[in-house]
PDB file of C-alpha atoms in Angstrom:
ATOM      1  CA  MET A 216      44.116 102.631  -2.735  1.00 58.00           C
ATOM      2  CA  ALA A 217      41.133 104.901  -2.129  1.00 81.00           C
ATOM      3  CA  LEU A 218      37.940 103.182  -1.055  1.00 89.00           C
ATOM      4  CA  LEU A 219      35.994 105.419  -3.443  1.00 92.00           C
ATOM      5  CA  THR A 220      37.612 107.414  -6.227  1.00 93.00           C
ATOM      6  CA  ARG A 221      36.509 110.671  -7.784  1.00 94.00           C
ATOM      7  CA  ALA A 222      35.765 108.822 -11.011  1.00 95.00           C
ATOM      8  CA  GLN A 223      33.536 106.331  -9.222  1.00 95.00           C
ATOM      9  CA  LEU A 224      31.551 109.100  -7.545  1.00 95.00           C
ATOM     10  CA  ILE A 225      31.239 111.071 -10.801  1.00 94.00           C
ATOM     11  CA  GLN A 226      29.899 107.900 -12.457  1.00 95.00           C
ATOM     12  CA  ARG A 227      27.350 107.472  -9.622  1.00 94.00           C
ATOM     13  CA  LEU A 228      26.256 111.063 -10.116  1.00 94.00           C
ATOM     14  CA  GLY A 229      25.467 110.370 -13.774  1.00 93.00           C
ATOM     15  CA  GLY A 230      28.741 111.215 -15.469  1.00 93.00           C
ATOM     16  CA  ASP A 231      30.712 114.416 -15.971  1.00 92.00           C
ATOM     17  CA  PRO A 232      27.881 116.672 -17.231  1.00 92.00           C
ATOM     18  CA  SER A 233      25.534 115.730 -14.365  1.00 91.00           C
ATOM     19  CA  ALA A 234      28.256 115.950 -11.745  1.00 93.00           C
ATOM     20  CA  ALA A 235      29.329 119.355 -13.089  1.00 91.00           C
ATOM     21  CA  GLN A 236      25.757 120.592 -12.943  1.00 90.00           C
ATOM     22  CA  LEU A 237      25.566 119.488  -9.310  1.00 92.00           C
ATOM     23  CA  LEU A 238      29.055 120.381  -8.092  1.00 92.00           C
ATOM     24  CA  ASP A 239      30.045 123.487  -9.991  1.00 89.00           C
ATOM     25  CA  PRO A 240      29.330 126.501  -7.772  1.00 88.00           C
ATOM     26  CA  ASN A 241      31.358 128.855  -9.988  1.00 86.00           C
ATOM     27  CA  GLN A 242      29.629 127.692 -13.183  1.00 86.00           C
ATOM     28  CA  THR A 243      32.862 126.826 -14.939  1.00 89.00           C
ATOM     29  CA  GLY A 244      31.387 123.718 -16.585  1.00 88.00           C
ATOM     30  CA  THR A 245      33.617 121.367 -14.593  1.00 90.00           C
ATOM     31  CA  VAL A 246      33.282 119.576 -11.310  1.00 93.00           C
ATOM     32  CA  ASP A 247      34.660 121.365  -8.245  1.00 92.00           C
ATOM     33  CA  ASN A 248      37.109 118.729  -6.959  1.00 94.00           C
ATOM     34  CA  ASP A 249      37.064 120.189  -3.442  1.00 94.00           C
ATOM     35  CA  MET A 250      33.308 119.575  -3.244  1.00 94.00           C
ATOM     36  CA  LEU A 251      33.776 116.092  -4.670  1.00 94.00           C
ATOM     37  CA  ASP A 252      36.587 115.266  -2.244  1.00 95.00           C
ATOM     38  CA  SER A 253      34.542 116.639   0.638  1.00 95.00           C
ATOM     39  CA  ALA A 254      31.605 114.340  -0.164  1.00 95.00           C
ATOM     40  CA  ILE A 255      33.962 111.358  -0.382  1.00 95.00           C
ATOM     41  CA  ALA A 256      35.688 112.318   2.898  1.00 95.00           C
ATOM     42  CA  ASP A 257      32.331 112.532   4.704  1.00 96.00           C
ATOM     43  CA  ALA A 258      31.368 109.085   3.407  1.00 95.00           C
ATOM     44  CA  GLU A 259      34.741 107.667   4.437  1.00 93.00           C
ATOM     45  CA  GLY A 260      34.287 109.216   7.884  1.00 92.00           C
ATOM     46  CA  ASP A 261      30.971 107.413   8.306  1.00 93.00           C
ATOM     47  CA  VAL A 262      32.502 104.103   7.260  1.00 92.00           C
ATOM     48  CA  SER A 263      35.524 104.659   9.498  1.00 91.00           C
ATOM     49  CA  ALA A 264      33.297 105.435  12.496  1.00 90.00           C
ATOM     50  CA  ALA A 265      31.270 102.245  11.957  1.00 88.00           C
ATOM     51  CA  TYR A 266      34.339 100.032  11.535  1.00 86.00           C
ATOM     52  CA  GLY A 267      36.389 101.533  14.346  1.00 84.00           C
ATOM     53  CA  ALA A 268      39.776  99.876  14.682  1.00 80.00           C
ATOM     54  CA  ARG A 269      38.973  97.469  11.825  1.00 81.00           C
ATOM     55  CA  PHE A 270      38.870 100.355   9.341  1.00 85.00           C
ATOM     56  CA  LEU A 271      42.644 100.366   8.926  1.00 81.00           C
ATOM     57  CA  ALA A 272      42.526  96.825   7.546  1.00 83.00           C
ATOM     58  CA  ILE A 273      39.953  97.597   4.856  1.00 83.00           C
ATOM     59  CA  SER A 274      41.351 100.997   3.935  1.00 82.00           C
ATOM     60  CA  SER A 275      44.756  99.506   3.194  1.00 83.00           C
ATOM     61  CA  MET A 276      43.456  96.726   0.911  1.00 86.00           C
ATOM     62  CA  GLU A 277      44.532  96.905  -2.698  1.00 87.00           C
ATOM     63  CA  THR A 278      41.004  96.017  -3.736  1.00 88.00           C
ATOM     64  CA  PRO A 279      38.470  97.137  -1.148  1.00 87.00           C
ATOM     65  CA  PRO A 280      35.402  94.977  -0.526  1.00 88.00           C
ATOM     66  CA  ALA A 281      32.614  95.678  -3.005  1.00 91.00           C
ATOM     67  CA  LYS A 282      30.139  96.198  -0.182  1.00 91.00           C
ATOM     68  CA  ILE A 283      32.258  99.016   1.280  1.00 91.00           C
ATOM     69  CA  VAL A 284      32.625 100.653  -2.146  1.00 92.00           C
ATOM     70  CA  ARG A 285      28.832 100.449  -2.580  1.00 95.00           C
ATOM     71  CA  ILE A 286      28.121 101.893   0.870  1.00 95.00           C
ATOM     72  CA  MET A 287      30.630 104.697   0.365  1.00 95.00           C
ATOM     73  CA  GLY A 288      29.192 105.457  -3.060  1.00 96.00           C
ATOM     74  CA  GLN A 289      25.671 105.711  -1.673  1.00 96.00           C
ATOM     75  CA  LEU A 290      26.807 107.980   1.158  1.00 96.00           C
ATOM     76  CA  ALA A 291      29.014 110.182  -1.032  1.00 96.00           C
ATOM     77  CA  THR A 292      26.216 110.606  -3.583  1.00 96.00           C
ATOM     78  CA  TYR A 293      23.948 111.841  -0.804  1.00 96.00           C
ATOM     79  CA  TYR A 294      26.597 114.198   0.528  1.00 95.00           C
ATOM     80  CA  ALA A 295      27.305 115.537  -2.981  1.00 95.00           C
ATOM     81  CA  TRP A 296      23.626 116.333  -3.436  1.00 94.00           C
ATOM     82  CA  GLY A 297      23.666 118.085  -0.070  1.00 92.00           C
ATOM     83  CA  ARG A 298      26.472 120.338  -1.334  1.00 90.00           C
ATOM     84  CA  GLY A 299      24.815 121.076  -4.644  1.00 85.00           C
ATOM     85  CA  PRO A 300      22.686 124.037  -5.618  1.00 82.00           C
ATOM     86  CA  ARG A 301      19.696 124.602  -3.369  1.00 74.00           C
ATOM     87  CA  ASN A 302      17.345 124.885  -6.349  1.00 75.00           C
ATOM     88  CA  LEU A 303      17.843 121.195  -7.242  1.00 83.00           C
ATOM     89  CA  THR A 304      15.687 118.681  -5.405  1.00 89.00           C
ATOM     90  CA  MET A 305      17.482 115.593  -4.187  1.00 91.00           C
ATOM     91  CA  PRO A 306      15.986 112.482  -5.840  1.00 93.00           C
ATOM     92  CA  GLU A 307      14.053 110.197  -3.507  1.00 95.00           C
ATOM     93  CA  THR A 308      16.237 107.281  -4.656  1.00 95.00           C
ATOM     94  CA  VAL A 309      19.318 109.066  -3.322  1.00 94.00           C
ATOM     95  CA  ARG A 310      17.604 109.504   0.050  1.00 95.00           C
ATOM     96  CA  GLN A 311      16.561 105.855   0.127  1.00 96.00           C
ATOM     97  CA  LEU A 312      20.024 104.584  -0.755  1.00 95.00           C
ATOM     98  CA  TYR A 313      21.496 106.825   1.944  1.00 96.00           C
ATOM     99  CA  GLY A 314      19.116 105.251   4.468  1.00 95.00           C
ATOM    100  CA  ALA A 315      20.087 101.764   3.302  1.00 95.00           C
ATOM    101  CA  ALA A 316      23.801 102.600   3.578  1.00 95.00           C
ATOM    102  CA  LYS A 317      23.355 103.970   7.105  1.00 95.00           C
ATOM    103  CA  ALA A 318      21.452 100.811   8.075  1.00 93.00           C
ATOM    104  CA  ASP A 319      24.292  98.705   6.666  1.00 93.00           C
ATOM    105  CA  LEU A 320      26.807 100.696   8.723  1.00 92.00           C
ATOM    106  CA  GLU A 321      24.710 100.242  11.885  1.00 91.00           C
ATOM    107  CA  ARG A 322      24.735  96.471  11.339  1.00 90.00           C
ATOM    108  CA  ILE A 323      28.506  96.510  10.712  1.00 87.00           C
ATOM    109  CA  GLU A 324      29.075  98.625  13.780  1.00 86.00           C
ATOM    110  CA  ALA A 325      26.999  96.284  15.970  1.00 85.00           C
ATOM    111  CA  SER A 326      28.769  93.132  14.764  1.00 78.00           C
ATOM    112  CA  GLU A 327      32.202  91.694  15.242  1.00 52.00           C
ATOM    113  CA  SER A 328      32.487  90.975  11.545  1.00 50.00           C
ATOM    114  CA  GLY A 329      32.581  92.815   8.298  1.00 55.00           C
ATOM    115  CA  PRO A 330      32.877  92.121   4.616  1.00 54.00           C
ATOM    116  CA  GLY A 331      35.709  89.784   3.797  1.00 50.00           C
ATOM    117  CA  GLY A 332      37.483  88.145   6.685  1.00 48.00           C
ATOM    118  CA  SER A 333      37.483  84.470   7.458  1.00 46.00           C
ATOM    119  CA  PRO A 334      34.359  82.313   7.688  1.00 43.00           C
ATOM    120  CA  SER A 335      35.104  81.696  11.363  1.00 46.00           C
ATOM    121  CA  SER A 336      34.944  85.439  12.083  1.00 45.00           C
ATOM    122  CA  ARG A 337      31.679  85.842  10.238  1.00 44.00           C
ATOM    123  CA  PHE A 338      30.131  82.574  11.333  1.00 46.00           C
ATOM    124  CA  PRO A 339      31.596  81.387  14.636  1.00 46.00           C
ATOM    125  CA  THR A 340      30.160  77.878  14.233  1.00 47.00           C
ATOM    126  CA  ALA A 341      32.082  77.387  10.978  1.00 49.00           C
ATOM    127  CA  SER A 342      35.266  76.733  12.875  1.00 46.00           C
ATOM    128  CA  SER A 343      33.853  74.216  15.320  1.00 49.00           C
ATOM    129  CA  SER A 344      32.613  70.748  14.613  1.00 50.00           C
ATOM    130  CA  VAL A 345      28.904  70.199  14.526  1.00 50.00           C
ATOM    131  CA  ARG A 346      27.288  66.969  15.648  1.00 53.00           C
ATOM    132  CA  ILE A 347      23.974  65.992  14.161  1.00 53.00           C
ATOM    133  CA  TRP A 348      21.798  63.601  16.063  1.00 53.00           C
ATOM    134  CA  ALA A 349      18.729  61.800  14.783  1.00 53.00           C
ATOM    135  CA  PRO A 350      16.743  59.179  16.639  1.00 55.00           C
ATOM    136  CA  SER A 351      17.186  55.613  15.519  1.00 57.00           C
ATOM    137  CA  PRO A 352      14.159  53.598  14.405  1.00 55.00           C
ATOM    138  CA  SER A 353      14.195  51.779  17.742  1.00 56.00           C
ATOM    139  CA  THR A 354      13.947  55.001  19.728  1.00 55.00           C
ATOM    140  CA  SER A 355      11.468  56.818  17.445  1.00 53.00           C
ATOM    141  CA  PRO A 356       8.006  57.105  18.965  1.00 54.00           C
ATOM    142  CA  ASP A 357       5.178  55.121  17.458  1.00 56.00           C
ATOM    143  CA  ILE A 358       2.800  57.916  16.478  1.00 53.00           C
ATOM    144  CA  SER A 359      -0.001  55.449  15.726  1.00 56.00           C
ATOM    145  CA  ALA A 360      -0.337  55.122  19.478  1.00 55.00           C
ATOM    146  CA  MET A 361      -0.984  58.874  19.682  1.00 52.00           C
ATOM    147  CA  PRO A 362      -4.268  59.529  17.836  1.00 55.00           C
ATOM    148  CA  TRP A 363      -4.007  63.300  18.380  1.00 54.00           C
ATOM    149  CA  ALA A 364      -0.772  63.304  16.362  1.00 51.00           C
ATOM    150  CA  LEU A 365      -2.599  61.872  13.339  1.00 52.00           C
ATOM    151  CA  SER A 366      -5.634  64.156  13.432  1.00 54.00           C
ATOM    152  CA  GLU A 367      -5.811  67.449  11.574  1.00 53.00           C
TER     153      GLU A 367
END
């Protein structure tokens, strides 16, 4: 299954009329699928580069992680705007979401984990036992003997 479909990107662009206005260089009234596919491919390339060898696992999932779909949608929206007519100004929100998506990818690239996976891969301490120690009343210090501990 595709990580981001044409329909999902069209929806992010504001529906068919908005997407056609942005991605219709021949003014046919319909979206140019090559431009749409190109924006999706660029977004997928960014995600693939961040995930490295782990990308194969997420790209073959029947239902991709929602975080990856969101990141790809943000990136593909930005790339679609970059392919659109030069007389349209890219909304600041699109720029901000692109920056947030790139920051997410940098964090993913720097980590050994990603969305999904097992708790032990995301949180290494989850697979090991944790011992909690608290002093017993007989070993707790008597703070009344330390006047500086009681002062403000």
